[in-house]
Coordinates of C-alpha atoms and ligand atoms in Angstrom, one line a residue:
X1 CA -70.2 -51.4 1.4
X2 CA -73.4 -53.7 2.3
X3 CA -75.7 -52.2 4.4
X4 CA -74.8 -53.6 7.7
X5 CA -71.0 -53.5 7.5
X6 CA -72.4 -49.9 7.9
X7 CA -74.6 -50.2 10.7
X8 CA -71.8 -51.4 12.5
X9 CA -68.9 -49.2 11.6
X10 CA -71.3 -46.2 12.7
X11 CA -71.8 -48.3 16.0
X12 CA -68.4 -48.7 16.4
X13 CA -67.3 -45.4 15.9
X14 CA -68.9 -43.7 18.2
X15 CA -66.9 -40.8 20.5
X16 CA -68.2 -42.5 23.9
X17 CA -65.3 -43.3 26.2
X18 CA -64.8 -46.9 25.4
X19 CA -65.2 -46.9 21.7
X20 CA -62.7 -47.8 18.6
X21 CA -61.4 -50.5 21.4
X22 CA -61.5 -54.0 20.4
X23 CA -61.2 -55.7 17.7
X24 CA -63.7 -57.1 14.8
X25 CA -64.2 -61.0 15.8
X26 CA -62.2 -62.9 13.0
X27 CA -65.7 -64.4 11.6
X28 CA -67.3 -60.8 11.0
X29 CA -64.5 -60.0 9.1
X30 CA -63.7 -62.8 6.9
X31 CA -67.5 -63.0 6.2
X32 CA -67.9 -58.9 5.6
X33 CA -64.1 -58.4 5.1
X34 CA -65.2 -55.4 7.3
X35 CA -62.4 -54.5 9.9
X36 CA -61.1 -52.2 12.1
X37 CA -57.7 -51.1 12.4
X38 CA -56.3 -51.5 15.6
X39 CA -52.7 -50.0 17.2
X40 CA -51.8 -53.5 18.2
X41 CA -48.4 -52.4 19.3
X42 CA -50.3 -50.2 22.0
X43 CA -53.1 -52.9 22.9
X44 CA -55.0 -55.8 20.9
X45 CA -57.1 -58.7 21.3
X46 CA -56.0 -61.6 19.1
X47 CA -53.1 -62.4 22.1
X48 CA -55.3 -62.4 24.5
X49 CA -57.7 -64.7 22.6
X50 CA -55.1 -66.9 21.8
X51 CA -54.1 -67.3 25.7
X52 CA -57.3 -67.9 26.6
X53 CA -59.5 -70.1 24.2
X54 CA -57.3 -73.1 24.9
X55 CA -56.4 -72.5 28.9
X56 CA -60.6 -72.2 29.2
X57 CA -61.3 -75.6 27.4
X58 CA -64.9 -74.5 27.3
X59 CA -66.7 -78.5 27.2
X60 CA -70.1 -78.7 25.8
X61 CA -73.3 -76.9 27.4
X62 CA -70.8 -74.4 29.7
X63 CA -72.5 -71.4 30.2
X64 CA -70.2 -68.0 30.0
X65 CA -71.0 -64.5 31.2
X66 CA -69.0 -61.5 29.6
X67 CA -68.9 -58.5 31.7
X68 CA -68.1 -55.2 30.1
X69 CA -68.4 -57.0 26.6
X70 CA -67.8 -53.6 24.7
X71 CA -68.1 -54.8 21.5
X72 CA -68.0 -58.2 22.2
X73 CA -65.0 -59.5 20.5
X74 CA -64.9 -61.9 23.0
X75 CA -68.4 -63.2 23.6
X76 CA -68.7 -63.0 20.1
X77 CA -65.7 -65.4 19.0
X78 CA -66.4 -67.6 21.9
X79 CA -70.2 -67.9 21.0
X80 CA -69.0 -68.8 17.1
X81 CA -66.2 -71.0 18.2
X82 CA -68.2 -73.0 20.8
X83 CA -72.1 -73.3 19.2
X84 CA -72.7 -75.6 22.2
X85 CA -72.3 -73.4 25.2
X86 CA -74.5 -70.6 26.0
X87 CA -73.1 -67.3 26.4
X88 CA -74.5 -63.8 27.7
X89 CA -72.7 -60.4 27.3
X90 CA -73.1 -57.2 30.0
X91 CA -72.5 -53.7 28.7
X92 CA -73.5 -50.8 29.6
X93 CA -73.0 -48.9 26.7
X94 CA -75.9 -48.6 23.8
X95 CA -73.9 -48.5 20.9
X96 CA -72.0 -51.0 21.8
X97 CA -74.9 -53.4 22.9
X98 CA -76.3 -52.4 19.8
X99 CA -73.2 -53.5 17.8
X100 CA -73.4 -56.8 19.3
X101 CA -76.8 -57.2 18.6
X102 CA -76.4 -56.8 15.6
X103 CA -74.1 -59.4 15.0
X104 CA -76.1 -62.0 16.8
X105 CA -78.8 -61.3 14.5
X106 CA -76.7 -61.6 11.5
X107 CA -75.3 -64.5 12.2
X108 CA -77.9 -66.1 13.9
X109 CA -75.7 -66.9 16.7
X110 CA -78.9 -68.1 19.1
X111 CA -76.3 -69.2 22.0
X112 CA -75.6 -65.4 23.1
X113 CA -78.2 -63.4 25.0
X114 CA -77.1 -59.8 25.5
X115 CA -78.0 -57.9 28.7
X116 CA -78.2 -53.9 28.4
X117 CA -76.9 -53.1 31.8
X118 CA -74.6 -52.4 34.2
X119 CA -72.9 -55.4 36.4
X120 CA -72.7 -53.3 39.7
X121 CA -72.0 -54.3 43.3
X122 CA -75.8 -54.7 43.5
X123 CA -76.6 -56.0 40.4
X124 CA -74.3 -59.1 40.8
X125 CA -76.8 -60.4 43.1
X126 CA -79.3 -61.0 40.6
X127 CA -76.8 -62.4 38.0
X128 CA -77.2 -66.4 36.9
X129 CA -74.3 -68.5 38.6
X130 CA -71.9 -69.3 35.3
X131 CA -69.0 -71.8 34.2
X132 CA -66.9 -69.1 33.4
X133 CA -67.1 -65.1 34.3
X134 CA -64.9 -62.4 31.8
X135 CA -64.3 -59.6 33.5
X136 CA -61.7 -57.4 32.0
X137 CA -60.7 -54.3 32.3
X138 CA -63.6 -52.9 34.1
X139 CA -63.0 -52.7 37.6
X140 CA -60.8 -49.9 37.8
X141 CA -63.5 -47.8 36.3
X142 CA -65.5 -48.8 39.5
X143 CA -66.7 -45.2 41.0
X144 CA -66.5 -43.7 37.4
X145 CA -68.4 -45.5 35.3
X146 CA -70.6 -47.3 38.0
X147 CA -71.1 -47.7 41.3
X148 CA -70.0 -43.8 41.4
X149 CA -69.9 -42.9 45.6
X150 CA -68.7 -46.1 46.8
X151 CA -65.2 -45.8 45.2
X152 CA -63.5 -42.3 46.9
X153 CA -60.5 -42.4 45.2
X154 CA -57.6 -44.9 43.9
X155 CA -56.7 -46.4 47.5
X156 CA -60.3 -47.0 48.0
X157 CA -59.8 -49.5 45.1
X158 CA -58.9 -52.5 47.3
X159 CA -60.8 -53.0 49.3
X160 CA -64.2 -52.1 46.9
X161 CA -62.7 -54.9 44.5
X162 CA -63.0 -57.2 47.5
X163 CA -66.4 -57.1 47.8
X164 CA -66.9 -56.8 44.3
X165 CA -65.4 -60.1 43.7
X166 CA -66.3 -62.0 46.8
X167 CA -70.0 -61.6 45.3
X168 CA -68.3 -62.7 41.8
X169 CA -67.0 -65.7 43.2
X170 CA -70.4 -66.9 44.2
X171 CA -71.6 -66.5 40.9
X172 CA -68.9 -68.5 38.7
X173 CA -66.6 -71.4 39.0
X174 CA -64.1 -69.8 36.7
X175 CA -62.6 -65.7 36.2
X176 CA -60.9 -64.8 33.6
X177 CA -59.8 -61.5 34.6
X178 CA -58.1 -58.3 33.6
X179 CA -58.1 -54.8 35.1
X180 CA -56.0 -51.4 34.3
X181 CA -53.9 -50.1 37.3
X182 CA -54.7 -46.1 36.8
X183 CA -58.4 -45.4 38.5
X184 CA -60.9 -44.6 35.6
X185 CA -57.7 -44.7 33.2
X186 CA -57.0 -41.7 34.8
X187 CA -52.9 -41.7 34.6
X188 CA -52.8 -39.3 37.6
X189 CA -55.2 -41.9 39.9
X190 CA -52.6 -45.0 39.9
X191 CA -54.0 -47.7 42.3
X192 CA -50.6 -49.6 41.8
X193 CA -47.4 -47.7 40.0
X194 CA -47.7 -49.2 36.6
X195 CA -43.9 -49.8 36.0
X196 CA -44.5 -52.0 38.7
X197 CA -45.8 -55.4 37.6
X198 CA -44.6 -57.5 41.1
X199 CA -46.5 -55.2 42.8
X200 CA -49.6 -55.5 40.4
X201 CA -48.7 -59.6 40.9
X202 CA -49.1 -58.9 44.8
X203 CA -52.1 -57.0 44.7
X204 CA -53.7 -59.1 42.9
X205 CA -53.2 -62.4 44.4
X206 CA -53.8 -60.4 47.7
X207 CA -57.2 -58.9 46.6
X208 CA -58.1 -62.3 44.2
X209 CA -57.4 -64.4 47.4
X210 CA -59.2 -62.7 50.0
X211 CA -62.2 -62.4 47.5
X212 CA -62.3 -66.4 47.3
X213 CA -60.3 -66.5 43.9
X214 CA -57.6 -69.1 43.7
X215 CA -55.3 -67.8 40.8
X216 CA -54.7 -70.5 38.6
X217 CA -53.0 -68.8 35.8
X218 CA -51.6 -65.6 35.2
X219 CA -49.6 -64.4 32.2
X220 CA -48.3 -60.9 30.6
X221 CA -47.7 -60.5 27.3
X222 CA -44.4 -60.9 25.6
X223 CA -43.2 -61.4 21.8
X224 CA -42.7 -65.2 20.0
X225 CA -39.5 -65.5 18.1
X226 CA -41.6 -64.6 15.1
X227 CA -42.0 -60.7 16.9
X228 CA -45.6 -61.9 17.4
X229 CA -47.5 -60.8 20.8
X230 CA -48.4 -63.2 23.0
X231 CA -49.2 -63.9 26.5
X232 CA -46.5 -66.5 28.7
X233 CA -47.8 -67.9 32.2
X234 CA -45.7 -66.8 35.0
X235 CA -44.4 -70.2 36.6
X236 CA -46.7 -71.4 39.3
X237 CA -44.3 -71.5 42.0
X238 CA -43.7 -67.8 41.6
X239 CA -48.0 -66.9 41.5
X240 CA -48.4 -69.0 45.3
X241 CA -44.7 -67.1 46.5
X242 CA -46.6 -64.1 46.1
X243 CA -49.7 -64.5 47.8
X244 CA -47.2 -65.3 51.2
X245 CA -46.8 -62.7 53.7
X246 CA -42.7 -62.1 52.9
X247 CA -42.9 -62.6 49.2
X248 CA -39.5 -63.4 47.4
X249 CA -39.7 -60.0 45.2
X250 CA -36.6 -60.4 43.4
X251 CA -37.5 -64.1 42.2
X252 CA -41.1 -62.1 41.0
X253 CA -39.1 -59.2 39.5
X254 CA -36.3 -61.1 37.6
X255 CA -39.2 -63.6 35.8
X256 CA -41.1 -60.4 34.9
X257 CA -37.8 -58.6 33.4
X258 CA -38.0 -61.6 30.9
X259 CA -41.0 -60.3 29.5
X260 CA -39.1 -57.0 28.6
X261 CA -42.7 -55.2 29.2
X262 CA -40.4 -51.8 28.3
X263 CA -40.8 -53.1 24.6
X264 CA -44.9 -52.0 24.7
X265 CA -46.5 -49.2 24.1
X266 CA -48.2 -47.9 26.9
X267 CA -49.4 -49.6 30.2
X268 CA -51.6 -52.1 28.4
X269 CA -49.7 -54.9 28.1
X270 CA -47.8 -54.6 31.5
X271 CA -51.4 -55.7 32.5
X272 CA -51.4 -59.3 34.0
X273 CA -54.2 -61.6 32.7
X274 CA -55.6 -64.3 35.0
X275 CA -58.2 -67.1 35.6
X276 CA -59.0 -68.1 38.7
X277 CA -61.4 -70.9 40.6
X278 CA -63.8 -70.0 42.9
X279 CA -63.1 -71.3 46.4
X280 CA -66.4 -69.6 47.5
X281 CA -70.1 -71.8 47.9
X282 CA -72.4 -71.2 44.9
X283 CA -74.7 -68.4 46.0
X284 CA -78.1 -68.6 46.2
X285 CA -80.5 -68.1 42.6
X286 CA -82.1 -64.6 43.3
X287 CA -86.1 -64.9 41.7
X288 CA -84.5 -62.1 39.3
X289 CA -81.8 -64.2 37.8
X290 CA -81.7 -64.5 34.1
X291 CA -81.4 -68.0 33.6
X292 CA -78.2 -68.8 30.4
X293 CA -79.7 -71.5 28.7
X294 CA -78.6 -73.2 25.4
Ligands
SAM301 C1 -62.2 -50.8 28.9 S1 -63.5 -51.6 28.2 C2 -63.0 -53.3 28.2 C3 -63.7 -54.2 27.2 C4 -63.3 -55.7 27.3 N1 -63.8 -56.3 28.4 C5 -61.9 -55.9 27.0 O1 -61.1 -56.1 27.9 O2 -61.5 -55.9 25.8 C6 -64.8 -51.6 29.4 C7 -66.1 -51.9 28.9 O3 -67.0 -52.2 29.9 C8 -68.2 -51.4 29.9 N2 -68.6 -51.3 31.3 C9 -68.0 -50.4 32.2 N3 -68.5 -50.7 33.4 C10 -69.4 -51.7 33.3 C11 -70.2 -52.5 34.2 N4 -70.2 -52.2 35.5 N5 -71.0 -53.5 33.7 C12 -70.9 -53.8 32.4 N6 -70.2 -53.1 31.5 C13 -69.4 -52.1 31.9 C14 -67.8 -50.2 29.1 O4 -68.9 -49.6 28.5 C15 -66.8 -50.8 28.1 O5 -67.4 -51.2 27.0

């Protein structure tokens, strides 16, 4: 084993909350043939990748922000993929920062700046305005893992996420966003039942549109005829029948049966994934912004 494929595995492995999550970025591992194994019946990244890399059609010189990067299997693979647009990861966690890093450095990926902090209610003020925001899976930690007082409890969720993302949408054209349904993972604390995936449709394009989001695409994960995991885009019609005030819920719940969500481990995959256009004016550069350059 060469002497960063350890640095990394002892990064990764950590016992932190968030650890052994995502993923090894293809590259890494066809260059190290390092790789860590992952319960991809229970949650994974490759679908999710797949879904997105094409629906983004990231164009030369976009700049792309990752928020909660963990250990950056996104920003990572992005960054490789498209050497032409500039890309800058938030986490909050050390190791995982430090995994990424360490990457960067060994691949001399000089299009990814990483940022060892927090993205906050506060902090979003001083982010750079991007092409494209990630932000998955993070919010429902909100009043755990940050921003710990202003969340009291699951219901509180809503309306928190609003102003959360009415700052986001100031700050990027594009979302692509995910988020877990029990507060702080927390099975007890669910902010929407998560058997219920019309209701997580509905509170989403609820939250998403009052927070100057347009959903563009949303999609849950399914299998191909090969038994592969991938992610399907609910039809379009069905998205904009659920942000009305008397939604058609049967039409909602009879496209989402065709998933047949039941066949997942877990609540993972019952977890819509969306991208969204801002409908909201740029805001203003704070002095403090980090500039995303190429
Ligand atoms: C559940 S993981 C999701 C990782 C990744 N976005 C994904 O979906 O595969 C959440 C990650 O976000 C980090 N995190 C939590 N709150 C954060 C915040 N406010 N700003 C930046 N990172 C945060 C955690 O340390 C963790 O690595």
């Amino acid at each position: 084993m060469n002497q960063l494929q350890q640095q990394l595995q002892q990064l990764y492995g950590d016992s932190s909350k968030h650890a052994n999550y995502q993923n090894v970025p293809a590259f890494v591992q066809e260059a190290l043939g390092y790789q860590e194994t992952i319960d991809e019946s229970w949650r994974g990244d490759r679908a999710r990748y797949a879904w997105l890399t094409p629906a983004l059609e990231l164009s030369a010189h976009q700049t792309v922000a990752d928020i909660g990067a963990n250990t950056g299997f996104f920003v990572l693979s992005l960054a490789h993929r498209h050497p032409d647009c500039s890309f800058v990861a938030y986490e909050s966690h050390p190791n995982h920062v430090d995994f990424i890093r360490l990457v960067v450095d060994a691949f001399e990926l000089g299009n990814v700046a990483v940022e060892a902090q927090p993205v906050d209610l506060a902090a979003i003020d001083q982010l750079p305005h991007c092409d494209v925001l990630l932000h998955l899976n993070v919010l429902h930690h909100a009043g755990h893992d940050f921003d710990r007082g202003l969340v009291a409890g699951p219901q509180a969720l809503a309306p928190y996420a609003q102003a959360y993302l009415s700052k986001l949408a100031g700050k990027g054209s594009r979302l692509v966003f995910q988020m877990g349904y029990n507060w702080g993972g927390d099975k007890a604390q669910p902010i929407v039942d998560p058997h219920d995936q019309a209701g997580m449709v509905r509170w989403l394009t609820d939250v998403l549109g009052r927070s100057g989001w347009q959903v563009q695409a949303l999609a849950f994960a399914t299998r191909d005829e090969r038994g592969d995991i991938v992610y399907r885009n609910l039809p379009p019609a069905l998205i904009a029948a659920a942000g009305q005030p008397q939604p058609d819920s049967a039409a909602l719940s009879q496209a989402i049966a065709g998933y047949h969500l039941g066949q997942f481990k877990g609540e993972f995959y019952r977890r819509p994934l969306l991208i969204c256009r801002s409908t909201a004016p740029r805001a203003a550069q704070t002095p403090e912004s980090k500039g995303v350059s190429a």
